[in-house]
Structure formats: C-alpha cells, structure tokens
Short mmCIF file of C-alpha atoms in Angstrom, two decimals:
data_model
loop_
_atom_site.label_atom_id
_atom_site.label_comp_id
_atom_site.label_asym_id
_atom_site.label_seq_id
_atom_site.Cartn_x
_atom_site.Cartn_y
_atom_site.Cartn_z
CA MET A 1 9.82 -28.89 126.22
CA ASN A 2 6.01 -30.09 126.95
CA SER A 3 5.19 -26.86 128.25
CA VAL A 4 6.68 -25.31 125.75
CA LYS A 5 5.33 -26.53 123.08
CA TRP A 6 1.45 -26.23 124.79
CA PHE A 7 1.87 -22.81 125.09
CA ILE A 8 2.70 -21.94 121.77
CA ARG A 9 0.22 -23.65 120.90
CA ILE A 10 -1.82 -21.58 123.11
CA LEU A 11 -0.15 -18.61 121.38
CA LEU A 12 -0.58 -19.85 117.75
CA MET A 13 -4.77 -20.67 118.82
CA PHE A 14 -4.48 -16.53 120.16
CA PHE A 15 -3.20 -15.14 117.53
CA LEU A 16 -5.72 -17.35 115.06
CA SER A 17 -8.99 -16.58 116.29
CA HIS A 18 -7.95 -13.22 116.62
CA PHE A 19 -7.20 -12.67 112.82
CA SER A 20 -9.98 -14.09 111.88
CA PHE A 21 -12.74 -12.90 113.49
CA ALA A 22 -11.10 -9.25 112.23
CA ALA A 23 -10.66 -11.17 108.68
CA ASP A 24 -12.94 -9.08 107.73
CA THR A 25 -13.59 -5.57 109.99
CA ILE A 26 -12.21 -2.22 110.96
CA THR A 27 -12.90 -2.05 114.73
CA LEU A 28 -11.86 1.25 117.24
CA ASP A 29 -8.63 -1.57 117.25
CA HIS A 30 -8.14 -2.61 114.08
CA PHE A 31 -7.18 -0.43 111.15
CA ILE A 32 -5.63 -0.65 107.72
CA GLN A 33 -2.69 0.91 106.73
CA ASP A 34 -0.95 1.32 103.10
CA ASN A 35 2.90 1.14 103.77
CA ASN A 36 1.63 -2.24 105.11
CA ASP A 37 -0.03 -3.52 101.97
CA GLU A 38 -3.04 -4.96 104.63
CA VAL A 39 -6.61 -5.84 103.45
CA ILE A 40 -9.71 -7.10 105.18
CA VAL A 41 -11.64 -10.12 103.63
CA SER A 42 -15.28 -11.00 103.55
CA ALA A 43 -15.40 -13.60 104.93
CA GLY A 44 -16.04 -16.36 101.85
CA ASN A 45 -12.64 -14.62 100.26
CA ILE A 46 -15.18 -12.84 97.29
CA PHE A 47 -14.52 -9.40 97.91
CA ALA A 48 -11.53 -7.46 99.77
CA LEU A 49 -11.09 -4.50 101.22
CA GLY A 50 -7.79 -1.39 100.43
CA PHE A 51 -5.87 0.49 99.25
CA PHE A 52 -4.67 0.05 95.09
CA SER A 53 -3.69 2.09 92.46
CA PRO A 54 -5.31 2.15 89.01
CA ALA A 55 -3.95 0.62 85.75
CA THR A 56 -0.95 2.30 85.06
CA SER A 57 -0.38 5.58 88.14
CA THR A 58 2.70 4.77 90.99
CA THR A 59 1.37 7.40 92.34
CA ASN A 60 -2.09 8.35 93.27
CA ARG A 61 -4.22 5.56 95.88
CA TYR A 62 -7.06 4.98 96.51
CA VAL A 63 -9.14 2.48 99.10
CA GLY A 64 -11.12 0.23 96.68
CA ILE A 65 -13.20 -2.24 96.53
CA TRP A 66 -12.39 -5.37 94.31
CA TYR A 67 -12.61 -9.10 93.73
CA TYR A 68 -10.44 -11.73 95.91
CA GLN A 69 -10.06 -14.41 93.61
CA ILE A 70 -8.98 -12.99 90.89
CA PRO A 71 -6.48 -12.93 89.64
CA VAL A 72 -6.89 -8.76 87.45
CA LYS A 73 -7.40 -6.56 89.53
CA THR A 74 -11.30 -5.92 88.95
CA VAL A 75 -12.65 -3.12 91.16
CA ILE A 76 -16.18 -2.41 92.02
CA TRP A 77 -16.13 0.23 94.04
CA VAL A 78 -13.53 3.16 94.98
CA ALA A 79 -14.04 5.14 98.37
CA ASN A 80 -11.75 8.75 97.89
CA ARG A 81 -13.07 8.06 93.80
CA ASP A 82 -11.83 12.35 93.30
CA ASN A 83 -8.83 12.82 95.73
CA PRO A 84 -6.37 10.15 95.34
CA ILE A 85 -3.31 10.07 97.86
CA ASN A 86 -0.09 10.71 96.99
CA ASP A 87 2.10 8.41 98.83
CA ALA A 88 1.54 5.11 100.78
CA SER A 89 0.99 7.27 104.82
CA GLY A 90 -3.14 6.56 104.64
CA ILE A 91 -4.90 4.76 107.65
CA LEU A 92 -8.57 4.11 107.09
CA ARG A 93 -10.22 3.17 110.49
CA ILE A 94 -12.84 4.94 113.22
CA ASP A 95 -12.29 7.79 114.00
CA ALA A 96 -13.63 9.62 117.34
CA ARG A 97 -16.79 10.66 115.84
CA GLY A 98 -17.96 6.64 114.93
CA ASN A 99 -17.30 7.24 110.84
CA LEU A 100 -14.93 4.86 108.90
CA ALA A 101 -12.13 8.00 108.31
CA LEU A 102 -9.40 7.49 105.37
CA PHE A 103 -6.80 10.13 106.88
CA GLN A 104 -2.57 10.93 105.22
CA GLY A 105 -0.03 10.84 107.13
CA ASN A 106 -0.26 12.90 110.94
CA GLN A 107 -3.60 14.97 109.10
CA THR A 108 -6.53 14.95 111.64
CA LEU A 109 -8.88 16.48 108.34
CA PRO A 110 -10.11 13.60 106.22
CA VAL A 111 -9.98 12.64 103.02
CA TRP A 112 -12.55 11.15 102.44
CA SER A 113 -15.42 9.79 105.63
CA THR A 114 -18.91 7.81 105.23
CA ASN A 115 -20.42 11.07 107.67
CA ILE A 116 -22.32 9.83 109.64
CA SER A 117 -23.89 12.54 112.36
CA THR A 118 -25.35 9.18 113.84
CA ALA A 119 -22.38 6.78 115.00
CA GLY A 120 -21.26 8.16 117.56
CA SER A 121 -18.39 8.06 119.76
CA GLY A 122 -16.56 4.94 117.99
CA ASN A 123 -19.59 3.33 118.78
CA SER A 124 -18.93 1.47 114.77
CA PHE A 125 -17.23 -1.07 113.32
CA ALA A 126 -16.62 -1.12 109.14
CA GLN A 127 -16.89 -4.81 107.44
CA ILE A 128 -16.73 -6.46 104.32
CA LEU A 129 -19.57 -8.37 102.83
CA ASP A 130 -19.34 -10.98 100.17
CA SER A 131 -22.11 -10.19 98.50
CA GLY A 132 -19.72 -6.71 98.01
CA ASN A 133 -20.73 -4.36 100.79
CA LEU A 134 -18.90 -2.68 102.84
CA VAL A 135 -20.78 -1.61 105.54
CA LEU A 136 -20.74 0.38 109.11
CA LEU A 137 -22.33 -0.82 112.01
CA GLN A 138 -23.95 0.21 115.15
CA ASN A 139 -21.53 -2.01 117.86
CA ASP A 140 -24.12 -2.95 120.17
CA THR A 141 -27.02 -5.95 120.55
CA GLY A 142 -29.11 -4.83 117.38
CA LYS A 143 -25.94 -4.44 114.65
CA GLU A 144 -27.57 -1.06 113.23
CA LEU A 145 -26.73 -0.57 109.56
CA LEU A 146 -25.62 3.69 109.49
CA TRP A 147 -24.27 3.71 106.23
CA GLN A 148 -23.88 0.99 103.34
CA SER A 149 -21.38 1.21 100.28
CA PHE A 150 -24.05 0.26 98.19
CA GLY A 151 -26.03 3.08 98.35
CA HIS A 152 -23.07 5.17 96.93
CA PRO A 153 -21.92 3.03 93.60
CA THR A 154 -19.39 5.06 92.42
CA ASN A 155 -18.72 2.34 88.49
CA THR A 156 -20.28 -0.45 88.94
CA TRP A 157 -24.00 -1.97 89.48
CA LEU A 158 -24.34 -5.35 91.63
CA SER A 159 -26.47 -8.32 92.55
CA HIS A 160 -28.70 -6.29 95.38
CA MET A 161 -28.17 -3.03 94.50
CA LYS A 162 -30.31 -0.61 93.10
CA ILE A 163 -31.22 2.11 90.98
CA GLY A 164 -33.39 5.17 92.04
CA PHE A 165 -33.76 7.53 95.01
CA ASN A 166 -35.16 7.03 98.39
CA LEU A 167 -37.26 9.85 98.69
CA ARG A 168 -37.79 9.43 102.98
CA THR A 169 -33.98 11.15 103.29
CA GLY A 170 -33.12 11.64 100.26
CA LEU A 171 -30.88 9.19 98.99
CA ASN A 172 -30.21 9.19 95.08
CA GLN A 173 -28.11 5.90 93.54
CA THR A 174 -26.64 6.93 91.01
CA TYR A 175 -23.64 5.18 88.38
CA THR A 176 -20.57 7.49 87.21
CA SER A 177 -18.05 5.95 84.88
CA TRP A 178 -14.35 6.28 85.79
CA LYS A 179 -12.91 9.28 83.84
CA SER A 180 -10.03 6.32 82.94
CA PRO A 181 -8.51 3.88 83.54
CA ASP A 182 -5.82 5.68 85.54
CA ASP A 183 -7.97 7.62 87.09
CA PRO A 184 -11.44 6.44 88.55
CA GLY A 185 -12.41 10.36 89.61
CA VAL A 186 -15.89 11.31 88.31
CA GLY A 187 -16.30 10.15 84.82
CA ASN A 188 -18.90 11.39 81.51
CA TYR A 189 -21.33 9.12 81.70
CA THR A 190 -24.01 8.76 84.23
CA PHE A 191 -26.74 6.03 84.62
CA ARG A 192 -29.68 7.20 87.01
CA MET A 193 -33.18 6.42 87.29
CA ASN A 194 -34.72 9.90 85.58
CA PRO A 195 -38.36 10.17 88.10
CA GLY A 196 -41.56 11.62 86.49
CA VAL A 197 -45.75 10.19 85.54
CA SER A 198 -42.92 7.28 83.79
CA PRO A 199 -40.24 6.65 85.54
CA GLN A 200 -37.48 5.37 83.50
CA MET A 201 -33.28 4.28 83.66
CA VAL A 202 -31.21 6.78 81.61
CA LEU A 203 -27.91 7.32 80.38
CA TYR A 204 -26.18 10.25 80.21
CA LYS A 205 -22.88 11.44 78.75
CA GLY A 206 -22.36 14.25 80.28
CA SER A 207 -26.40 16.33 80.02
CA VAL A 208 -27.24 14.37 76.52
CA PRO A 209 -28.98 10.44 76.70
CA VAL A 210 -27.51 8.57 74.63
CA TRP A 211 -29.80 5.62 76.22
CA ARG A 212 -33.16 5.19 77.87
CA SER A 213 -33.99 1.76 78.87
CA GLY A 214 -38.49 2.17 77.75
CA THR A 215 -41.26 1.80 81.12
CA TRP A 216 -42.45 -0.67 83.08
CA THR A 217 -44.69 -2.55 82.20
CA GLY A 218 -45.26 -4.20 85.18
CA LYS A 219 -42.29 -7.57 84.22
CA MET A 220 -39.95 -5.72 82.21
CA TRP A 221 -38.83 -2.21 80.73
CA SER A 222 -39.99 -1.67 77.21
CA GLY A 223 -36.77 -0.52 74.89
CA ILE A 224 -35.26 -4.35 77.05
CA PRO A 225 -36.91 -6.77 75.22
CA GLU A 226 -34.57 -9.83 76.32
CA MET A 227 -35.68 -9.44 79.25
CA ALA A 228 -38.82 -11.10 78.62
CA GLN A 229 -36.48 -14.59 78.33
CA ASN A 230 -34.81 -13.56 81.83
CA PHE A 231 -34.18 -17.66 84.49
CA LEU A 232 -31.64 -16.33 85.90
CA PHE A 233 -32.70 -12.68 87.87
CA ASN A 234 -35.64 -11.21 89.83
CA ASP A 235 -35.75 -7.81 88.88
CA THR A 236 -37.97 -5.56 90.95
CA PHE A 237 -39.10 -2.43 90.11
CA VAL A 238 -40.50 -0.11 93.55
CA ASP A 239 -42.77 3.35 92.03
CA THR A 240 -44.54 4.11 96.35
CA ASP A 241 -43.71 7.54 97.95
CA ASP A 242 -40.94 5.66 99.93
CA GLU A 243 -39.34 5.39 97.20
CA LEU A 244 -38.79 4.57 93.46
CA SER A 245 -36.29 2.17 92.37
CA PHE A 246 -34.48 -0.52 90.59
CA SER A 247 -32.70 -4.45 91.27
CA SER A 248 -30.97 -6.95 88.90
CA ASP A 249 -31.38 -9.79 91.84
CA THR A 250 -29.13 -12.61 90.66
CA ILE A 251 -31.32 -15.98 91.35
CA SER A 252 -28.05 -17.48 93.31
CA ALA A 253 -25.50 -16.29 95.19
CA SER A 254 -22.84 -18.80 92.45
CA LEU A 255 -23.43 -16.84 89.72
CA ILE A 256 -21.02 -13.35 89.10
CA THR A 257 -22.38 -10.73 88.11
CA ARG A 258 -21.39 -6.64 87.78
CA TYR A 259 -22.91 -4.00 85.01
CA GLU A 260 -20.00 -0.97 85.23
CA TYR A 261 -20.42 2.10 83.68
#
C-alpha cells in the first residue's frame, strides 16, 4: 500500500512540475486549443493569453491577451483582430518554421502568424510575460528575441511599450482603436508618431488630426503641461539615426496603467 501511495505522490509531483513549467509558454509539444478553453498565464498571474469573444459576440473567436485577475475581461492585445475564427476549432501553436501561428481546424494555412523568416525549424517557443508582452524566443542558451507583441500594438499602450519608429528595421509602433466593443478590427482612430524636424505624437480620426502632443522640450511634450507634475512615470524620448520613439514607464511594477485608443 505504501508503494502505491509513493507512486501516486511521485506521479502528482511530475504533473505539477510539468504544468508549472508549461503554464506561461507555448512550445512544439504544448499548444492551446479553443475547444478546451485553454490559456497560458504569466509567471506572476498578471496576464493571460487565450481565445475570447468580445462583448456580446457569440460566434467570432480571437486570440488575445487580457488581465488574468480582473473579473471583467480587459483585453489589451489581439492577434487576429481583422480575421476572426467563426467556431471553436482554433489552435495556437509553434509551426514547422518556428513561428507562433493560429490555425482554424485542419487548415494548413494560418489565420495569423508572427511570420518571422529567421525563426527556423520549430526551434523556438512563445512566452507571456508579466509585463503583458508576448515574446517568441529562440530555444537555445541565448534565448534570442525573435518577435514581440509590444512591437505590434493594437489599441492599448502599457508600461514598457513605445510609440514611434525603428528606422533601422522599418518597424512602426502605432496604436489603432477597435471598430466597436464587439469588433476588435482596426477602427477609425490612429495614434502615431509624426516624424520631421519637430516630431510629435498625433491622434487621427480617419485622416484628420484631432489632437497633438506638441514638440518635445527635453523633459515633456509642450502640449501636455501636466507632465511637469509627473512623479509616477519615467518618460524617455529617443531621436537618433536608428530610432524615433517615446515611452512612459511606471516607476514601480506595482502600478497598473494603460492607455486605450
């Protein structure tokens, strides 16, 4: 009888350690399926990644990131925002090329993918971090960053995210509103960095600017005088040959902030 108890105890420890390791990652061997209501959760239980339907929608399914411990589901990023799946057959996994990819049922072409040509032969894994960033990493000792959701924002700006351009890679970090509470597709409002002699952040409705930040004074944006009383954020403006960007990060990880467009 004692040997049976020990076997059950060892088996339980194995499963607990296995699921603890896999809780925040998607690998070649661990994927998530919509019909099993599966999610992965960041190490500190801050954010979750999984399938959801927005607001009153009952058919359209999306892959998104939301706050894990807030009762009202608050989505901060959507993968397939303009390409919903109309049933619960979605599977999010690492494909043969090493990309994180979303498939519908038995289809061979992905609905959405990180689409990184250098990922290579499935030797990668995806991880959801406590910052809300979904990262695709090379599965080796160096853990090279291949792709990150912070580089491809949707409608929400979190601490440690940027607005602007990587002039070396061509990456443009722009924020766009949802079409409606039922539809996370690209909406009518866009918040972006306008380059030029005096760069500034501009909010557009369609092609019409409705708000400007003013120019950077060295400490704040001239059109946001409230920044002079800032005690909660570390603000950084970068204007180099390689990058034009602005970030506003909380001074403490215990502070939860988000800007939604």
